[in-house]
Amino acid sequence: VWSEILVALPDARLLLKSRATGDPDVRRRLQDVFAEQGIEAGRLDFHDSVPSFHDHMAVYNQVDIALDTFPYNGTTTTCEAMWMGVPVIALAGDVHAARVGVSLLSAVGMEDYIATDTEGSVALAVQLAHQSERLSAVREQLRGKLRHATLCDGRRFARDMESALRDMWKTWCRQQQRSV
């Protein structure tokens, strides 16, 4: 899917960042996989682990659009990208691990960035890449949307967690009374 996006956007580059991409053998293997899809190695930017949190977050300044991984979605990276103003395109899957992106994007009101199939994921990325004004607007507004979303409402989360724990305790107590 990422190769299809790169084929459709001949000036685009793909940044891959992980501890694994610091390994030359991993980089060569990834370059080979992309080469099989017609993507030249020069269009792939590999980043190893970054020593500081500040530097880690600064890498997002090099990214216009984040492509969520699938079938196992990112969580922290999705939130970090949004915090840094980078829109994330997620592919909705069938199980929890493949729906985290859907949950996070929905919590921030970014449902337009959720694809239901791989073709839709490619189409969203290509469309968004051609909309520089929209990308600029998203970059300016996304941190504020995230900051005010229920996703970042710690007090509400704590109240909801307390309520759920209280309900579980009451259920357990009722079950204990019945068994006596």
PDB file of C-alpha atoms in Angstrom:
ATOM      1  CA  VAL A   1       0.000   0.000   0.000  1.00  0.00           C
ATOM      2  CA  TRP A   2       2.810   2.396   0.846  1.00  0.00           C
ATOM      3  CA  SER A   3       4.443   1.581  -2.477  1.00  0.00           C
ATOM      4  CA  GLU A   4       1.188   2.325  -4.303  1.00  0.00           C
ATOM      5  CA  ILE A   5       1.089   5.716  -2.607  1.00  0.00           C
ATOM      6  CA  LEU A   6       4.688   6.413  -3.607  1.00  0.00           C
ATOM      7  CA  VAL A   7       4.016   5.335  -7.210  1.00  0.00           C
ATOM      8  CA  ALA A   8       1.037   7.711  -7.344  1.00  0.00           C
ATOM      9  CA  LEU A   9       3.122  10.526  -5.824  1.00  0.00           C
ATOM     10  CA  PRO A  10       6.451  10.425  -7.682  1.00  0.00           C
ATOM     11  CA  ASP A  11       7.926  13.324  -5.680  1.00  0.00           C
ATOM     12  CA  ALA A  12       6.964  11.824  -2.312  1.00  0.00           C
ATOM     13  CA  ARG A  13       9.336  10.169   0.114  1.00  0.00           C
ATOM     14  CA  LEU A  14       8.647   7.686   2.890  1.00  0.00           C
ATOM     15  CA  LEU A  15      10.216   8.160   6.312  1.00  0.00           C
ATOM     16  CA  LEU A  16      10.541   4.968   8.349  1.00  0.00           C
ATOM     17  CA  LYS A  17      11.681   5.384  11.950  1.00  0.00           C
ATOM     18  CA  SER A  18      12.318   2.625  14.450  1.00  0.00           C
ATOM     19  CA  ARG A  19      15.098   0.969  16.342  1.00  0.00           C
ATOM     20  CA  ALA A  20      15.101  -1.738  13.660  1.00  0.00           C
ATOM     21  CA  THR A  21      15.732   0.691  10.791  1.00  0.00           C
ATOM     22  CA  GLY A  22      19.077   1.528  12.369  1.00  0.00           C
ATOM     23  CA  ASP A  23      20.259  -1.932  11.338  1.00  0.00           C
ATOM     24  CA  PRO A  24      21.881  -1.894   7.859  1.00  0.00           C
ATOM     25  CA  ASP A  25      20.535  -5.380   7.082  1.00  0.00           C
ATOM     26  CA  VAL A  26      16.982  -4.280   7.891  1.00  0.00           C
ATOM     27  CA  ARG A  27      17.410  -1.191   5.727  1.00  0.00           C
ATOM     28  CA  ARG A  28      18.677  -3.286   2.803  1.00  0.00           C
ATOM     29  CA  ARG A  29      15.767  -5.711   3.169  1.00  0.00           C
ATOM     30  CA  LEU A  30      13.256  -2.852   3.205  1.00  0.00           C
ATOM     31  CA  GLN A  31      14.932  -1.261   0.201  1.00  0.00           C
ATOM     32  CA  ASP A  32      14.693  -4.602  -1.619  1.00  0.00           C
ATOM     33  CA  VAL A  33      11.006  -4.990  -0.772  1.00  0.00           C
ATOM     34  CA  PHE A  34      10.244  -1.488  -2.031  1.00  0.00           C
ATOM     35  CA  ALA A  35      12.439  -1.990  -5.110  1.00  0.00           C
ATOM     36  CA  GLU A  36      10.275  -4.983  -6.023  1.00  0.00           C
ATOM     37  CA  GLN A  37       7.393  -2.498  -6.135  1.00  0.00           C
ATOM     38  CA  GLY A  38       9.313  -0.010  -8.280  1.00  0.00           C
ATOM     39  CA  ILE A  39      10.384   2.361  -5.496  1.00  0.00           C
ATOM     40  CA  GLU A  40      13.986   3.576  -5.619  1.00  0.00           C
ATOM     41  CA  ALA A  41      16.025   3.386  -2.397  1.00  0.00           C
ATOM     42  CA  GLY A  42      16.601   7.156  -2.533  1.00  0.00           C
ATOM     43  CA  ARG A  43      12.914   7.766  -1.799  1.00  0.00           C
ATOM     44  CA  LEU A  44      13.175   5.989   1.556  1.00  0.00           C
ATOM     45  CA  ASP A  45      14.402   7.902   4.595  1.00  0.00           C
ATOM     46  CA  PHE A  46      15.427   5.709   7.511  1.00  0.00           C
ATOM     47  CA  HIS A  47      15.719   7.023  11.036  1.00  0.00           C
ATOM     48  CA  ASP A  48      17.101   5.068  13.935  1.00  0.00           C
ATOM     49  CA  SER A  49      16.064   5.699  17.526  1.00  0.00           C
ATOM     50  CA  VAL A  50      16.509   9.317  18.512  1.00  0.00           C
ATOM     51  CA  PRO A  51      18.361  10.043  21.782  1.00  0.00           C
ATOM     52  CA  SER A  52      15.986  12.609  23.272  1.00  0.00           C
ATOM     53  CA  PHE A  53      12.230  12.999  23.394  1.00  0.00           C
ATOM     54  CA  HIS A  54      12.528  16.514  21.961  1.00  0.00           C
ATOM     55  CA  ASP A  55      14.529  15.239  18.985  1.00  0.00           C
ATOM     56  CA  HIS A  56      12.114  12.331  18.562  1.00  0.00           C
ATOM     57  CA  MET A  57       9.151  14.694  18.353  1.00  0.00           C
ATOM     58  CA  ALA A  58      11.054  17.050  16.026  1.00  0.00           C
ATOM     59  CA  VAL A  59      11.221  14.271  13.416  1.00  0.00           C
ATOM     60  CA  TYR A  60       7.485  14.851  12.880  1.00  0.00           C
ATOM     61  CA  ASN A  61       8.407  18.252  11.423  1.00  0.00           C
ATOM     62  CA  GLN A  62       9.749  16.320   8.419  1.00  0.00           C
ATOM     63  CA  VAL A  63       6.405  14.578   7.838  1.00  0.00           C
ATOM     64  CA  ASP A  64       3.376  15.881   5.935  1.00  0.00           C
ATOM     65  CA  ILE A  65       1.121  12.835   6.314  1.00  0.00           C
ATOM     66  CA  ALA A  66       1.485   9.889   8.675  1.00  0.00           C
ATOM     67  CA  LEU A  67       0.447   6.453   7.434  1.00  0.00           C
ATOM     68  CA  ASP A  68      -0.753   4.283  10.274  1.00  0.00           C
ATOM     69  CA  THR A  69       0.573   0.752  10.269  1.00  0.00           C
ATOM     70  CA  PHE A  70      -1.728  -2.180   9.662  1.00  0.00           C
ATOM     71  CA  PRO A  71      -2.929  -4.722  10.477  1.00  0.00           C
ATOM     72  CA  TYR A  72      -1.512  -3.616  13.835  1.00  0.00           C
ATOM     73  CA  ASN A  73      -2.149   0.103  14.309  1.00  0.00           C
ATOM     74  CA  GLY A  74       0.061   2.508  16.142  1.00  0.00           C
ATOM     75  CA  THR A  75      -1.140   4.144  19.330  1.00  0.00           C
ATOM     76  CA  THR A  76       1.579   6.350  20.756  1.00  0.00           C
ATOM     77  CA  THR A  77       2.891   7.246  17.312  1.00  0.00           C
ATOM     78  CA  THR A  78      -0.605   8.165  16.132  1.00  0.00           C
ATOM     79  CA  CYS A  79      -1.098  10.464  19.119  1.00  0.00           C
ATOM     80  CA  GLU A  80       2.384  11.940  18.718  1.00  0.00           C
ATOM     81  CA  ALA A  81       1.791  12.655  15.040  1.00  0.00           C
ATOM     82  CA  MET A  82      -1.501  14.397  15.781  1.00  0.00           C
ATOM     83  CA  TRP A  83       0.102  16.367  18.635  1.00  0.00           C
ATOM     84  CA  MET A  84       2.714  17.586  16.164  1.00  0.00           C
ATOM     85  CA  GLY A  85       0.009  18.572  13.662  1.00  0.00           C
ATOM     86  CA  VAL A  86       0.531  15.679  11.288  1.00  0.00           C
ATOM     87  CA  PRO A  87      -2.679  14.109   9.971  1.00  0.00           C
ATOM     88  CA  VAL A  88      -2.774  10.330  10.193  1.00  0.00           C
ATOM     89  CA  ILE A  89      -4.427   8.060   7.654  1.00  0.00           C
ATOM     90  CA  ALA A  90      -5.650   4.854   9.254  1.00  0.00           C
ATOM     91  CA  LEU A  91      -7.068   1.697   7.751  1.00  0.00           C
ATOM     92  CA  ALA A  92      -9.990   0.274   9.732  1.00  0.00           C
ATOM     93  CA  GLY A  93      -9.559  -3.409  10.484  1.00  0.00           C
ATOM     94  CA  ASP A  94     -11.703  -6.080  12.081  1.00  0.00           C
ATOM     95  CA  VAL A  95     -10.009  -6.570  15.464  1.00  0.00           C
ATOM     96  CA  HIS A  96      -8.987  -4.245  18.285  1.00  0.00           C
ATOM     97  CA  ALA A  97      -5.324  -4.032  17.220  1.00  0.00           C
ATOM     98  CA  ALA A  98      -6.477  -2.943  13.765  1.00  0.00           C
ATOM     99  CA  ARG A  99      -9.017  -0.397  15.013  1.00  0.00           C
ATOM    100  CA  VAL A 100      -6.951   1.706  17.406  1.00  0.00           C
ATOM    101  CA  GLY A 101      -6.361   4.295  14.690  1.00  0.00           C
ATOM    102  CA  VAL A 102     -10.116   4.485  14.098  1.00  0.00           C
ATOM    103  CA  SER A 103     -10.713   5.094  17.805  1.00  0.00           C
ATOM    104  CA  LEU A 104      -8.036   7.758  18.100  1.00  0.00           C
ATOM    105  CA  LEU A 105      -8.990   9.616  14.934  1.00  0.00           C
ATOM    106  CA  SER A 106     -12.684   9.464  15.822  1.00  0.00           C
ATOM    107  CA  ALA A 107     -11.988  10.881  19.278  1.00  0.00           C
ATOM    108  CA  VAL A 108     -10.419  13.920  17.613  1.00  0.00           C
ATOM    109  CA  GLY A 109     -13.070  14.362  14.921  1.00  0.00           C
ATOM    110  CA  MET A 110     -10.773  13.168  12.118  1.00  0.00           C
ATOM    111  CA  GLU A 111     -13.071  10.490  10.687  1.00  0.00           C
ATOM    112  CA  ASP A 112     -12.321  11.744   7.151  1.00  0.00           C
ATOM    113  CA  TYR A 113      -8.853  10.200   7.534  1.00  0.00           C
ATOM    114  CA  ILE A 114     -10.120   6.664   8.087  1.00  0.00           C
ATOM    115  CA  ALA A 115     -10.127   4.274   5.148  1.00  0.00           C
ATOM    116  CA  THR A 116     -12.198   1.104   5.032  1.00  0.00           C
ATOM    117  CA  ASP A 117      -9.947  -0.689   2.533  1.00  0.00           C
ATOM    118  CA  THR A 118      -6.449  -0.436   1.113  1.00  0.00           C
ATOM    119  CA  GLU A 119      -7.648   1.300  -2.053  1.00  0.00           C
ATOM    120  CA  GLY A 120      -9.308   3.939   0.095  1.00  0.00           C
ATOM    121  CA  SER A 121      -6.123   4.365   2.109  1.00  0.00           C
ATOM    122  CA  VAL A 122      -4.126   5.021  -1.059  1.00  0.00           C
ATOM    123  CA  ALA A 123      -6.791   7.401  -2.377  1.00  0.00           C
ATOM    124  CA  LEU A 124      -6.896   9.370   0.892  1.00  0.00           C
ATOM    125  CA  ALA A 125      -3.111   9.754   0.997  1.00  0.00           C
ATOM    126  CA  VAL A 126      -2.868  10.819  -2.642  1.00  0.00           C
ATOM    127  CA  GLN A 127      -5.781  13.235  -2.347  1.00  0.00           C
ATOM    128  CA  LEU A 128      -4.424  14.819   0.827  1.00  0.00           C
ATOM    129  CA  ALA A 129      -0.915  15.113  -0.619  1.00  0.00           C
ATOM    130  CA  HIS A 130      -2.345  17.268  -3.431  1.00  0.00           C
ATOM    131  CA  GLN A 131      -4.127  19.597  -0.990  1.00  0.00           C
ATOM    132  CA  SER A 132      -1.344  21.750   0.434  1.00  0.00           C
ATOM    133  CA  GLU A 133      -3.750  24.365   1.835  1.00  0.00           C
ATOM    134  CA  ARG A 134      -5.721  21.670   3.651  1.00  0.00           C
ATOM    135  CA  LEU A 135      -2.504  20.159   5.012  1.00  0.00           C
ATOM    136  CA  SER A 136      -1.410  23.573   6.292  1.00  0.00           C
ATOM    137  CA  ALA A 137      -4.774  24.142   7.962  1.00  0.00           C
ATOM    138  CA  VAL A 138      -4.695  20.711   9.596  1.00  0.00           C
ATOM    139  CA  ARG A 139      -1.145  21.282  10.817  1.00  0.00           C
ATOM    140  CA  GLU A 140      -2.228  24.546  12.472  1.00  0.00           C
ATOM    141  CA  GLN A 141      -5.397  23.148  14.068  1.00  0.00           C
ATOM    142  CA  LEU A 142      -4.676  19.520  14.959  1.00  0.00           C
ATOM    143  CA  ARG A 143      -2.894  20.036  18.294  1.00  0.00           C
ATOM    144  CA  GLY A 144      -5.771  22.200  19.520  1.00  0.00           C
ATOM    145  CA  LYS A 145      -8.312  19.609  18.398  1.00  0.00           C
ATOM    146  CA  LEU A 146      -6.366  16.901  20.205  1.00  0.00           C
ATOM    147  CA  ARG A 147      -5.917  19.008  23.337  1.00  0.00           C
ATOM    148  CA  HIS A 148      -9.683  19.594  23.588  1.00  0.00           C
ATOM    149  CA  ALA A 149     -10.786  16.094  22.583  1.00  0.00           C
ATOM    150  CA  THR A 150     -12.198  13.634  25.078  1.00  0.00           C
ATOM    151  CA  LEU A 151      -9.096  11.567  24.334  1.00  0.00           C
ATOM    152  CA  CYS A 152      -7.023  14.060  26.353  1.00  0.00           C
ATOM    153  CA  ASP A 153      -9.578  14.729  29.087  1.00  0.00           C
ATOM    154  CA  GLY A 154      -7.833  13.060  32.019  1.00  0.00           C
ATOM    155  CA  ARG A 155     -10.443  14.150  34.562  1.00  0.00           C
ATOM    156  CA  ARG A 156     -13.263  12.649  32.521  1.00  0.00           C
ATOM    157  CA  PHE A 157     -11.266   9.443  32.024  1.00  0.00           C
ATOM    158  CA  ALA A 158     -10.634   9.211  35.775  1.00  0.00           C
ATOM    159  CA  ARG A 159     -14.355   9.744  36.552  1.00  0.00           C
ATOM    160  CA  ASP A 160     -15.371   7.137  33.976  1.00  0.00           C
ATOM    161  CA  MET A 161     -12.780   4.670  35.325  1.00  0.00           C
ATOM    162  CA  GLU A 162     -13.942   5.252  38.902  1.00  0.00           C
ATOM    163  CA  SER A 163     -17.539   4.690  37.826  1.00  0.00           C
ATOM    164  CA  ALA A 164     -16.631   1.473  35.984  1.00  0.00           C
ATOM    165  CA  LEU A 165     -14.687   0.162  38.983  1.00  0.00           C
ATOM    166  CA  ARG A 166     -17.550   1.069  41.316  1.00  0.00           C
ATOM    167  CA  ASP A 167     -20.022  -0.754  39.054  1.00  0.00           C
ATOM    168  CA  MET A 168     -17.774  -3.836  38.938  1.00  0.00           C
ATOM    169  CA  TRP A 169     -17.480  -3.786  42.735  1.00  0.00           C
ATOM    170  CA  LYS A 170     -21.251  -3.544  43.147  1.00  0.00           C
ATOM    171  CA  THR A 171     -21.757  -6.421  40.692  1.00  0.00           C
ATOM    172  CA  TRP A 172     -19.227  -8.546  42.570  1.00  0.00           C
ATOM    173  CA  CYS A 173     -20.907  -7.752  45.910  1.00  0.00           C
ATOM    174  CA  ARG A 174     -24.345  -8.735  44.546  1.00  0.00           C
ATOM    175  CA  GLN A 175     -22.914 -12.004  43.259  1.00  0.00           C
ATOM    176  CA  GLN A 176     -21.366 -12.717  46.655  1.00  0.00           C
ATOM    177  CA  GLN A 177     -24.692 -12.084  48.413  1.00  0.00           C
ATOM    178  CA  ARG A 178     -26.475 -14.512  46.088  1.00  0.00           C
ATOM    179  CA  SER A 179     -23.922 -17.232  46.702  1.00  0.00           C
ATOM    180  CA  VAL A 180     -24.288 -17.041  50.483  1.00  0.00           C
TER     181      VAL A 180
END
